[in-house]
JSON list of C-alpha atoms in Angstrom, two decimals:
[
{"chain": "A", "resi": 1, "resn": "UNK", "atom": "CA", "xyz": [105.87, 82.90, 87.41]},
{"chain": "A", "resi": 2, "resn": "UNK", "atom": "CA", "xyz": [104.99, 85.91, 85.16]},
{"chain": "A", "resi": 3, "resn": "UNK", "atom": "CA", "xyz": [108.03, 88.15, 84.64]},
{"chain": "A", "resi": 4, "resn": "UNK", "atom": "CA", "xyz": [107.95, 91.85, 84.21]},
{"chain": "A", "resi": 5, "resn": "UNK", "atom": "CA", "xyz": [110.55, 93.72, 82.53]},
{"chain": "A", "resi": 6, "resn": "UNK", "atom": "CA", "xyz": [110.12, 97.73, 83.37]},
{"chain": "A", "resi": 7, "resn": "UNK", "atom": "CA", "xyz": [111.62, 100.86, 82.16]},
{"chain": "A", "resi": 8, "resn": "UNK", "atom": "CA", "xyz": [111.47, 104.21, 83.99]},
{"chain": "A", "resi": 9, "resn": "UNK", "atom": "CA", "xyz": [112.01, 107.85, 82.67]},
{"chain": "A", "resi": 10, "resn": "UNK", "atom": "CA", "xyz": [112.65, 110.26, 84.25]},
{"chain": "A", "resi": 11, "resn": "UNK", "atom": "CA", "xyz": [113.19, 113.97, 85.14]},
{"chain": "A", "resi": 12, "resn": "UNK", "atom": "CA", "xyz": [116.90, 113.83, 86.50]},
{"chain": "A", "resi": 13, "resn": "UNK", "atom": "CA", "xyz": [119.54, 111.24, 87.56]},
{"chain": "A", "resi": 14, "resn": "UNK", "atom": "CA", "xyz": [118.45, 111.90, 91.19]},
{"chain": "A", "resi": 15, "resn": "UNK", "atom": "CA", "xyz": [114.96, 110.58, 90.36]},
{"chain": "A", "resi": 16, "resn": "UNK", "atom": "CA", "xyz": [116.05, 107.38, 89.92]},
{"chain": "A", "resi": 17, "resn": "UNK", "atom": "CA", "xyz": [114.75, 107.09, 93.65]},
{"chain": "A", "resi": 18, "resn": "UNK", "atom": "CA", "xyz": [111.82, 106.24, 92.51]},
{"chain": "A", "resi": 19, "resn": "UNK", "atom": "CA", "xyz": [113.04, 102.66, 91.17]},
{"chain": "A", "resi": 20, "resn": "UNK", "atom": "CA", "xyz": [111.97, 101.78, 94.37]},
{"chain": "A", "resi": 21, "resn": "UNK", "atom": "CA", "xyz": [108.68, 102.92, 95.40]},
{"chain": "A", "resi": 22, "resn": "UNK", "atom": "CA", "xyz": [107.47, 101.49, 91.67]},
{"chain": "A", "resi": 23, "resn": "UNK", "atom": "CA", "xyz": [109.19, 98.18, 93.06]},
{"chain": "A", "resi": 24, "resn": "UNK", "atom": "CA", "xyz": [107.86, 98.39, 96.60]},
{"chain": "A", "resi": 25, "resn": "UNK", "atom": "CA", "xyz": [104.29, 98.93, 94.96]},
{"chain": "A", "resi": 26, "resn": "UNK", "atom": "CA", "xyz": [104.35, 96.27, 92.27]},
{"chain": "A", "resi": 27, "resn": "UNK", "atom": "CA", "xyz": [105.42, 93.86, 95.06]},
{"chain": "A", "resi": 28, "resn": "UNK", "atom": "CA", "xyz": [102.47, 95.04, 97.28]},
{"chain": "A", "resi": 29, "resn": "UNK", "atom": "CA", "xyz": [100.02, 94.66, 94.45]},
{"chain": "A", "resi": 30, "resn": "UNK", "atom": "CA", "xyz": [101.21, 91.97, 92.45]},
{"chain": "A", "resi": 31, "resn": "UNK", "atom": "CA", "xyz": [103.53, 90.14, 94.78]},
{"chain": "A", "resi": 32, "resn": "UNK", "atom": "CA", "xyz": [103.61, 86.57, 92.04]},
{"chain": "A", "resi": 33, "resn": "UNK", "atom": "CA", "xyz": [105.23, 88.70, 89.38]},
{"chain": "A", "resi": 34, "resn": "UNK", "atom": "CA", "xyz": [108.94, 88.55, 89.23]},
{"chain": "A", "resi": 35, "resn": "UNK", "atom": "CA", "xyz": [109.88, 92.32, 88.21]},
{"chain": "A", "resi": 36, "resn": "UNK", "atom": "CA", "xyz": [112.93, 93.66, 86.48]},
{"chain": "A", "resi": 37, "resn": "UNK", "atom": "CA", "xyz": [113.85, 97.26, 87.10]},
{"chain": "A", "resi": 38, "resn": "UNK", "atom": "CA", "xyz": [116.02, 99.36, 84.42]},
{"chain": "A", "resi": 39, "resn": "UNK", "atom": "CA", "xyz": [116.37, 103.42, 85.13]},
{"chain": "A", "resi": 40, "resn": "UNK", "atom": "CA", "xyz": [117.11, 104.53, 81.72]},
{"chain": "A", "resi": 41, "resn": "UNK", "atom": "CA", "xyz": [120.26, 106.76, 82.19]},
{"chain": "A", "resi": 42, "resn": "UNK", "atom": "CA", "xyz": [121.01, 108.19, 79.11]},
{"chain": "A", "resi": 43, "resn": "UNK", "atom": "CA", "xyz": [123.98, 110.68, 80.78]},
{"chain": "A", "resi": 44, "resn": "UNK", "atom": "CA", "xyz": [127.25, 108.36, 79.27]},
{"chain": "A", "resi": 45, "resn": "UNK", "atom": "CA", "xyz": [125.92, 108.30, 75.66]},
{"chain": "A", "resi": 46, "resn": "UNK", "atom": "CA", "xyz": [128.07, 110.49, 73.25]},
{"chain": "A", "resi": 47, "resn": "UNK", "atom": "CA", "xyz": [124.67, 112.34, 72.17]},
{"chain": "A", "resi": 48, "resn": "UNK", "atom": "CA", "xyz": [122.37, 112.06, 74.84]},
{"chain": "A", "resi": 49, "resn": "UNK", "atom": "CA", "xyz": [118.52, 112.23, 73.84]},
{"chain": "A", "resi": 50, "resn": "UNK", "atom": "CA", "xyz": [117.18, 115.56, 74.51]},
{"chain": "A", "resi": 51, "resn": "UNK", "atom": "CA", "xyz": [113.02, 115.52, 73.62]},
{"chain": "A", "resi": 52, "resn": "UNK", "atom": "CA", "xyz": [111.09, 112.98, 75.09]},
{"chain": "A", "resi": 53, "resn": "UNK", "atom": "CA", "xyz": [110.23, 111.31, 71.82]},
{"chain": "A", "resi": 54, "resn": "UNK", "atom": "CA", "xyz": [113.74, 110.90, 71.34]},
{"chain": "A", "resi": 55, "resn": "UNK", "atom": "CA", "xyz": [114.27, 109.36, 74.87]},
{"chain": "A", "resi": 56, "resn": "UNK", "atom": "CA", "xyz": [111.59, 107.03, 74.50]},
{"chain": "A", "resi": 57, "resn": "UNK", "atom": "CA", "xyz": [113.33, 105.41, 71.22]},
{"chain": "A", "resi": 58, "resn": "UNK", "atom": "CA", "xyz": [116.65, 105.42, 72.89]},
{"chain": "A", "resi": 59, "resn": "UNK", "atom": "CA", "xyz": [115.04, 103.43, 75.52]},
{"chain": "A", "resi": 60, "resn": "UNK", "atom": "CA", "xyz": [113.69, 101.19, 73.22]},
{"chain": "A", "resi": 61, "resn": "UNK", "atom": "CA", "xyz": [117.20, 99.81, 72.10]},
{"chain": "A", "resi": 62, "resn": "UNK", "atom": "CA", "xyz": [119.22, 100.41, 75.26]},
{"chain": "A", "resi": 63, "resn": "UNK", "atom": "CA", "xyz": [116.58, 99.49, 78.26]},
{"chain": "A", "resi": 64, "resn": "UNK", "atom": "CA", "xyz": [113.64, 97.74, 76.38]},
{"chain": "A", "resi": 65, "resn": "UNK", "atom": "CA", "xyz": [110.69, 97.20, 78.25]},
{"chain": "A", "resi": 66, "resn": "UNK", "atom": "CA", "xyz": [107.38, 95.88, 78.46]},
{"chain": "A", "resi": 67, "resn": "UNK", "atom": "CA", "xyz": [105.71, 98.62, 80.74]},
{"chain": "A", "resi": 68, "resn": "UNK", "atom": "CA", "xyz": [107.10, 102.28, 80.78]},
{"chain": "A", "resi": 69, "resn": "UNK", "atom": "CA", "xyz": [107.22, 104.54, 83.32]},
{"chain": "A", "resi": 70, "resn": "UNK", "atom": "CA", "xyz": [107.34, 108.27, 82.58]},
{"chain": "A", "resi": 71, "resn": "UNK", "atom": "CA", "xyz": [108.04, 110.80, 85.50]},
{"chain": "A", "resi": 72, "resn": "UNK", "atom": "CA", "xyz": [107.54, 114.29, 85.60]},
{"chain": "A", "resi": 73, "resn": "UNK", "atom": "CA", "xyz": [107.42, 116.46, 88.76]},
{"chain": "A", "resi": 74, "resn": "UNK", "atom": "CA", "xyz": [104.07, 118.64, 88.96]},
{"chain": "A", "resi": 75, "resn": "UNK", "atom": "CA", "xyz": [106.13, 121.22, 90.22]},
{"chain": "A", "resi": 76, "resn": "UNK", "atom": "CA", "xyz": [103.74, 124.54, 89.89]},
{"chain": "A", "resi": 77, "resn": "UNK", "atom": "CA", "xyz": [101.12, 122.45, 87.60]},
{"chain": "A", "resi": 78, "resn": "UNK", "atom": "CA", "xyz": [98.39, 119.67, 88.42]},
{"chain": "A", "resi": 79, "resn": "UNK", "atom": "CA", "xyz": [98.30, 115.98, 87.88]},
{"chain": "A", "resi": 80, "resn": "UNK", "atom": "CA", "xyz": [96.20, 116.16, 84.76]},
{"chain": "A", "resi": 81, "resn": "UNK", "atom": "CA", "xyz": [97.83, 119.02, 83.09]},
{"chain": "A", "resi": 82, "resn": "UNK", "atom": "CA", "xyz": [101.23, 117.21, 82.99]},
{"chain": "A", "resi": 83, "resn": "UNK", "atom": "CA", "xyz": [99.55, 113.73, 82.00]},
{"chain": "A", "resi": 84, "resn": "UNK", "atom": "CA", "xyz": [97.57, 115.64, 79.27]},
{"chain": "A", "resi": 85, "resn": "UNK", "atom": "CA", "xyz": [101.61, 116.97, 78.30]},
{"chain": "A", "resi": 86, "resn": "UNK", "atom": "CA", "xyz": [102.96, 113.39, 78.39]},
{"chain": "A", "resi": 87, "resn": "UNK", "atom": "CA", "xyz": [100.01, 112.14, 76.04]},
{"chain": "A", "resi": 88, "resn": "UNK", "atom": "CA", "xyz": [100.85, 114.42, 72.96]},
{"chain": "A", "resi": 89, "resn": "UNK", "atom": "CA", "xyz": [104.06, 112.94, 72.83]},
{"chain": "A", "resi": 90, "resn": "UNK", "atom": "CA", "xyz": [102.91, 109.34, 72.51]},
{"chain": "A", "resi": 91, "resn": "UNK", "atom": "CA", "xyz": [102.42, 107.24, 70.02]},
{"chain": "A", "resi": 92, "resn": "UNK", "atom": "CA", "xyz": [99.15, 105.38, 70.58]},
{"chain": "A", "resi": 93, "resn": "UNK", "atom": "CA", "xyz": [101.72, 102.05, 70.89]},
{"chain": "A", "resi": 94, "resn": "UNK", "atom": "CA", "xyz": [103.69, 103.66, 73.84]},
{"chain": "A", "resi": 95, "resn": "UNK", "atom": "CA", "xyz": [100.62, 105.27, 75.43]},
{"chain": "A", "resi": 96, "resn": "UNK", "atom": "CA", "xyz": [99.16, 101.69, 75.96]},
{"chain": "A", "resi": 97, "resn": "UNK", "atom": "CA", "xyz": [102.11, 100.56, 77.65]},
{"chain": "A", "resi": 98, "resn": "UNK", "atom": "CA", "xyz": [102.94, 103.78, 79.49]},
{"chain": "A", "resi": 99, "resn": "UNK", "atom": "CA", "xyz": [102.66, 104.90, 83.34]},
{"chain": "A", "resi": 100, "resn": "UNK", "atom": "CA", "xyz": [102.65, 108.47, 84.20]},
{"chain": "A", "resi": 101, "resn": "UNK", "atom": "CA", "xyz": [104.30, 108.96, 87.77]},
{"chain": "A", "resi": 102, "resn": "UNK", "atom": "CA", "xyz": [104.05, 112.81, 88.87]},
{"chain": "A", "resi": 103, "resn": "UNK", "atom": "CA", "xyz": [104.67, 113.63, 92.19]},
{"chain": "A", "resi": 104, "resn": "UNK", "atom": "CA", "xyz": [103.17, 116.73, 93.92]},
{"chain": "A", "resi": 105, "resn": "UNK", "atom": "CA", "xyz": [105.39, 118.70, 93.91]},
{"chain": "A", "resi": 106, "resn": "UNK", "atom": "CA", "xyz": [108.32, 116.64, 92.91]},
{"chain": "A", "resi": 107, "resn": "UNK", "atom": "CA", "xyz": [110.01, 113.37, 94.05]},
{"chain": "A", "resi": 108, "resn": "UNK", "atom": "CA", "xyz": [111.09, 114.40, 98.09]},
{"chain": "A", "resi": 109, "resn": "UNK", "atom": "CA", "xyz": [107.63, 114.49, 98.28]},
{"chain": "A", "resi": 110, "resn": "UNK", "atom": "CA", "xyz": [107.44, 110.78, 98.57]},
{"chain": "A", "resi": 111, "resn": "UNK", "atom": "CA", "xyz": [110.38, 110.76, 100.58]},
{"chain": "A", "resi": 112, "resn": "UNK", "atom": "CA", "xyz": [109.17, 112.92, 103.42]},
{"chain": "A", "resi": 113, "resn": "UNK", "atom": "CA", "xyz": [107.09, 109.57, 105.64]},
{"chain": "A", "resi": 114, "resn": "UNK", "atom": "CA", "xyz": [109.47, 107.79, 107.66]},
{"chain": "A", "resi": 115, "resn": "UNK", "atom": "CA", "xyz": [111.14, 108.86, 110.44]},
{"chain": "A", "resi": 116, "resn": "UNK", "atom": "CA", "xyz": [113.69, 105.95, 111.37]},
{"chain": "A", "resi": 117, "resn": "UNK", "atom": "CA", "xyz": [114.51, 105.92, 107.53]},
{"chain": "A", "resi": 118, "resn": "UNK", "atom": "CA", "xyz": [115.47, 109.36, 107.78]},
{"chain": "A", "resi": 119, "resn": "UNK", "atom": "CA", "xyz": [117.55, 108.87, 110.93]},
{"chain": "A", "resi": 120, "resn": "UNK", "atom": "CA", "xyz": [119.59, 105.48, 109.15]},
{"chain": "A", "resi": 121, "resn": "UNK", "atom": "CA", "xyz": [120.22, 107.41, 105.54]},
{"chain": "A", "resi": 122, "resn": "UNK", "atom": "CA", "xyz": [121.44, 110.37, 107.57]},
{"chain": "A", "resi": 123, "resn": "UNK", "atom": "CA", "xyz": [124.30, 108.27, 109.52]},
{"chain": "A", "resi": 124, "resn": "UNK", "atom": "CA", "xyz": [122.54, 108.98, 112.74]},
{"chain": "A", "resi": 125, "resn": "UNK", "atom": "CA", "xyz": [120.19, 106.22, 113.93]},
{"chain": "A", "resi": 126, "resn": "UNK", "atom": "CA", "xyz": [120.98, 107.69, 118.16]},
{"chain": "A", "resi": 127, "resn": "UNK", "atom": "CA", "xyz": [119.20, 110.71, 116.70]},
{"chain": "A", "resi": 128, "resn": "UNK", "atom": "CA", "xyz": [117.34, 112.08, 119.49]},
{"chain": "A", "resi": 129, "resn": "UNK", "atom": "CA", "xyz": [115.50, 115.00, 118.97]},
{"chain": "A", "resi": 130, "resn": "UNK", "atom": "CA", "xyz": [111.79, 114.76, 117.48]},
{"chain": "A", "resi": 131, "resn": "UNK", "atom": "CA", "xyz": [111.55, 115.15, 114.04]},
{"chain": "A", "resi": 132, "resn": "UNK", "atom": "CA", "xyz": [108.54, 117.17, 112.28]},
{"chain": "A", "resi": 133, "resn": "UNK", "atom": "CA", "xyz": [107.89, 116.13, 109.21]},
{"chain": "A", "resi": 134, "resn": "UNK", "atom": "CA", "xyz": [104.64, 117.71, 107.68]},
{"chain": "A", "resi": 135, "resn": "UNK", "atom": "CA", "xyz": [101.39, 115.36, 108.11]},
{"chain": "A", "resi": 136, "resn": "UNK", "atom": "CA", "xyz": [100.17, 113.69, 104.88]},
{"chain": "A", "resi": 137, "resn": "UNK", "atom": "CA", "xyz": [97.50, 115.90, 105.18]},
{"chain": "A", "resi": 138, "resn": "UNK", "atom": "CA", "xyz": [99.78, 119.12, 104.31]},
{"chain": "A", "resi": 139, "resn": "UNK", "atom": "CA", "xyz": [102.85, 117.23, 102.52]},
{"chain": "A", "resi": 140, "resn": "UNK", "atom": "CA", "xyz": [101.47, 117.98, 98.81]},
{"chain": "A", "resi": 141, "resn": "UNK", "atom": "CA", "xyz": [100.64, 121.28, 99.63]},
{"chain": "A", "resi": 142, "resn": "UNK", "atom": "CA", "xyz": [104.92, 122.09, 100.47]},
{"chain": "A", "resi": 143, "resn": "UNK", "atom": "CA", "xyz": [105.77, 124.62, 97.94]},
{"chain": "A", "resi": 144, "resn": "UNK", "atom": "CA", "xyz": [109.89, 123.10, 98.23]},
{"chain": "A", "resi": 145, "resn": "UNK", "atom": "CA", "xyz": [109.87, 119.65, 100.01]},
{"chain": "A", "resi": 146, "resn": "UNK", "atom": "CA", "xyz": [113.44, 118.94, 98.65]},
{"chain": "A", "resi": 147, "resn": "UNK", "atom": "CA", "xyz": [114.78, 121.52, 100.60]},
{"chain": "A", "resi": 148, "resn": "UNK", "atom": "CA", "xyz": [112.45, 120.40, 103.82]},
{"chain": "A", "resi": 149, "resn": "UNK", "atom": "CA", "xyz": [113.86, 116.92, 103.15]},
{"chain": "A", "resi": 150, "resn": "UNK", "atom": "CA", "xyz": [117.71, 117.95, 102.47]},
{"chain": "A", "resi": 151, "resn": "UNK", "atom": "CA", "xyz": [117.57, 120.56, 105.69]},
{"chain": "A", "resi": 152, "resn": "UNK", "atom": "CA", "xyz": [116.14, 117.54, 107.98]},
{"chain": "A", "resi": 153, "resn": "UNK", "atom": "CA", "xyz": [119.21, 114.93, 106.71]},
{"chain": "A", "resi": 154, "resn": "UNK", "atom": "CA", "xyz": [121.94, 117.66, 107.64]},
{"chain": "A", "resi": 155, "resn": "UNK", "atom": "CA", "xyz": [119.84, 118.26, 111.15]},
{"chain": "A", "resi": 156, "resn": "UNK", "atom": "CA", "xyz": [119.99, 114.78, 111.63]},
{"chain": "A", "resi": 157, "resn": "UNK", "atom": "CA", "xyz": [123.15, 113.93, 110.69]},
{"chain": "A", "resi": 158, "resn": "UNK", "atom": "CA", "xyz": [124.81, 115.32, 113.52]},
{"chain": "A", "resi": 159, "resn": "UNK", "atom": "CA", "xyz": [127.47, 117.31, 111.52]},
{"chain": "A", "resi": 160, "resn": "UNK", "atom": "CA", "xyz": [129.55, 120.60, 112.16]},
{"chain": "A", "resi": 161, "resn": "UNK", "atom": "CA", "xyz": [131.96, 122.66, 110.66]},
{"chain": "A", "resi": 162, "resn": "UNK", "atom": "CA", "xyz": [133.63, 120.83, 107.89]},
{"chain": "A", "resi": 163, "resn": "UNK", "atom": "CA", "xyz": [132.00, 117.66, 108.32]},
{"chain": "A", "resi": 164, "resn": "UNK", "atom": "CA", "xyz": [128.80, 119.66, 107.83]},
{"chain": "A", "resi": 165, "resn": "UNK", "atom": "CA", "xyz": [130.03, 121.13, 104.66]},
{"chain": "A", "resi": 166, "resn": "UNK", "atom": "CA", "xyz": [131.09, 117.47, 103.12]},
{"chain": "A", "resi": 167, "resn": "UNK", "atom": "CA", "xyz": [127.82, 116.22, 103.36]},
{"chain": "A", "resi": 168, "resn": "UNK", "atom": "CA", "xyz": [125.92, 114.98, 100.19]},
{"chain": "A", "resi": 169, "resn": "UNK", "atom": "CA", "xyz": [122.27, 115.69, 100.92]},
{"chain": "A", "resi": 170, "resn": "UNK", "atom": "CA", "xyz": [122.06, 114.35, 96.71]},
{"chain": "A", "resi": 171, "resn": "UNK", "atom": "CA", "xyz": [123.42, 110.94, 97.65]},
{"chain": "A", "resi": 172, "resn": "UNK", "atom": "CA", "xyz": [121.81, 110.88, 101.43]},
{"chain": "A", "resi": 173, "resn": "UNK", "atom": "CA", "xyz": [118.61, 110.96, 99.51]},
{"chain": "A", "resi": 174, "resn": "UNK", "atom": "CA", "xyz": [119.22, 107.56, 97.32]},
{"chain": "A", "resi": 175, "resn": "UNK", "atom": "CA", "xyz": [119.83, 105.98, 100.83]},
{"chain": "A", "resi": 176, "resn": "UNK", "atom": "CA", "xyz": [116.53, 107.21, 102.22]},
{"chain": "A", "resi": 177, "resn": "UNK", "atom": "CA", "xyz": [114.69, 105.72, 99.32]},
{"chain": "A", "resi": 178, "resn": "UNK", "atom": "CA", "xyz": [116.90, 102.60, 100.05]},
{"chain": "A", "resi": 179, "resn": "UNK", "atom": "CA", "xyz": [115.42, 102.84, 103.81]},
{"chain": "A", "resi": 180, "resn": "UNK", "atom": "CA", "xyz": [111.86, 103.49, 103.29]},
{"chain": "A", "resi": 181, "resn": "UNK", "atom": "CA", "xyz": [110.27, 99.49, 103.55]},
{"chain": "A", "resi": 182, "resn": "UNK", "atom": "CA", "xyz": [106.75, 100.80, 103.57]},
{"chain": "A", "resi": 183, "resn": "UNK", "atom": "CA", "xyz": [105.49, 103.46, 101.21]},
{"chain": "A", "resi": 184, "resn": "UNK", "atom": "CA", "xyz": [102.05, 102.66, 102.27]},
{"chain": "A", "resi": 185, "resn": "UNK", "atom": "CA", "xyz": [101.17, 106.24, 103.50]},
{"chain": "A", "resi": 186, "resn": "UNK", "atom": "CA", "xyz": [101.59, 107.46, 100.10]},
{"chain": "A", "resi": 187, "resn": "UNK", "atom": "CA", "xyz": [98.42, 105.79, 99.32]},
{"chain": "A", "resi": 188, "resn": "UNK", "atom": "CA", "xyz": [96.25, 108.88, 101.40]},
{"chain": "A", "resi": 189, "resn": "UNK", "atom": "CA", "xyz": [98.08, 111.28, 98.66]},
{"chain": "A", "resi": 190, "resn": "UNK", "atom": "CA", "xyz": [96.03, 112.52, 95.33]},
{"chain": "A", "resi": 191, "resn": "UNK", "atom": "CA", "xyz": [99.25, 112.19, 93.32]},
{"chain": "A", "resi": 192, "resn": "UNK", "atom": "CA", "xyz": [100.04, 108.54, 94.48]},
{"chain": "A", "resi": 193, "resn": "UNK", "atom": "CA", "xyz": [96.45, 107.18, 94.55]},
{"chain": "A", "resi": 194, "resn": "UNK", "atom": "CA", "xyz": [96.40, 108.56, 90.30]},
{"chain": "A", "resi": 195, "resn": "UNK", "atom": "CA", "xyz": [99.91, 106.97, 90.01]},
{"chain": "A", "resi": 196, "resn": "UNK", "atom": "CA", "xyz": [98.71, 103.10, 91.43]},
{"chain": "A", "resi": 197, "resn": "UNK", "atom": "CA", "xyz": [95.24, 104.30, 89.21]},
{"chain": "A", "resi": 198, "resn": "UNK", "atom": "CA", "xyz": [97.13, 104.59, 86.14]},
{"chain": "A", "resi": 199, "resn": "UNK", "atom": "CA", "xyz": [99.26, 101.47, 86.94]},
{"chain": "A", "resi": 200, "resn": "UNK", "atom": "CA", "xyz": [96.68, 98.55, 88.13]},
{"chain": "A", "resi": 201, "resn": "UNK", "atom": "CA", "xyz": [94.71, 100.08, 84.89]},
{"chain": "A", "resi": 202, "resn": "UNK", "atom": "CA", "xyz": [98.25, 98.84, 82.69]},
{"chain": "A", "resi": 203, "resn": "UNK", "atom": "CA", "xyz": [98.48, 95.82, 84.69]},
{"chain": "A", "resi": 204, "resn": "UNK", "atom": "CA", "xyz": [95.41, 94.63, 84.15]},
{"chain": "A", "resi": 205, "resn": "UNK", "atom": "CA", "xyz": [95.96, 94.52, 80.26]},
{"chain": "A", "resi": 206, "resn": "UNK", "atom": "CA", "xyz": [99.76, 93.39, 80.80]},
{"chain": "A", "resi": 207, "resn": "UNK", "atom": "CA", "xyz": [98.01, 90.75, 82.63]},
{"chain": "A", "resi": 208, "resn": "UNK", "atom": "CA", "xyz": [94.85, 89.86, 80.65]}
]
């Protein structure tokens, strides 16, 4: 069986999340290939790596890889403005092994497709009120989706009062990602369908 051994950047700690939709859509696409995961987590080093140059390098001797993932959010910018950003700051060997992932406009995008997993990460699967979530036709046009996403988990959760107030919408969002089994709706968004682009395009060399 092939193995793959995978490294992913990213923006913050709290995008480590998206460990597993680069899992769940290896496994879809490549199901043979035995994949190994790293989230390079550079937060316990004495002198963390602050440029991306430097982080890249770092990850070469702490997580090293075969295929790199990069992350950035798009935040106010498009796809190919922040790819075109990532690119000047690779070396041609990196660029051939690296995957851009940039969610419109950030990570709780992807997060915002699936009800039930919304309901079990929140505590509350005997949720019973209907929950809107914006259509895939609207979700990358949400100007703040983490705060649509962190607003529905406290909703759902059931809390009051103190309770309420303890609640980590941070780590409620790791067990979301955790929930999610199908990220298949992703695949009508522009940001997802250039993200499984860039990565059959790397796979097919990795591959070949």
């Amino acid at each position: 069986m092939t193995e793959l051994k995978y490294t992913l950047i990213a923006d913050g700690s709290s995008d480590k999340n998206l460990i597993r939709i680069i899992d769940w859509s290896l496994n879809d696409l490549y199901p043979k290939i035995a994949i190994e995961s790293q989230f390079a987590d550079f937060r316990n080093l004495q002198k963390p790596p602050k440029d991306l140059k430097s982080k890249i390098k770092m990850a070469e001797q702490l997580f090293p890889f075969q295929i790199l993932f990069l992350h950035r959010d798009a935040e106010s910018h498009d796809i190919e403005s922040r790819k075109l950003e990532l690119d000047k700051q690779l070396t041609p060997e990196i660029k051939a092994v690296t995957i851009p992932i940039i969610p419109v406009r950030m990570m709780e995008t992807w997060l915002l497709i699936d009800t039930d997993a919304i309901k079990k990460a929140a505590g509350n699967r005997n949720y019973k009120k209907s929950i809107q979530l914006p259509t895939l036709k609207m979700l990358e046009k949400e100007t703040n989706p983490k705060s649509i996403l962190h607003d529905l988990l406290k909703e759902v959760s059931g809390l009051k009062g103190r309770n309420l107030d303890k609640f980590n919408p941070h780590e409620t969002v790791h067990l979301l990602s955790e929930n999610i089994d199908d990220y298949s709706p992703l695949r009508s968004l522009d940001s997802f369908i250039d993200f499984e682009k860039s990565l059959k395009k790397i796979m097919s060399t990795f591959l070949s």
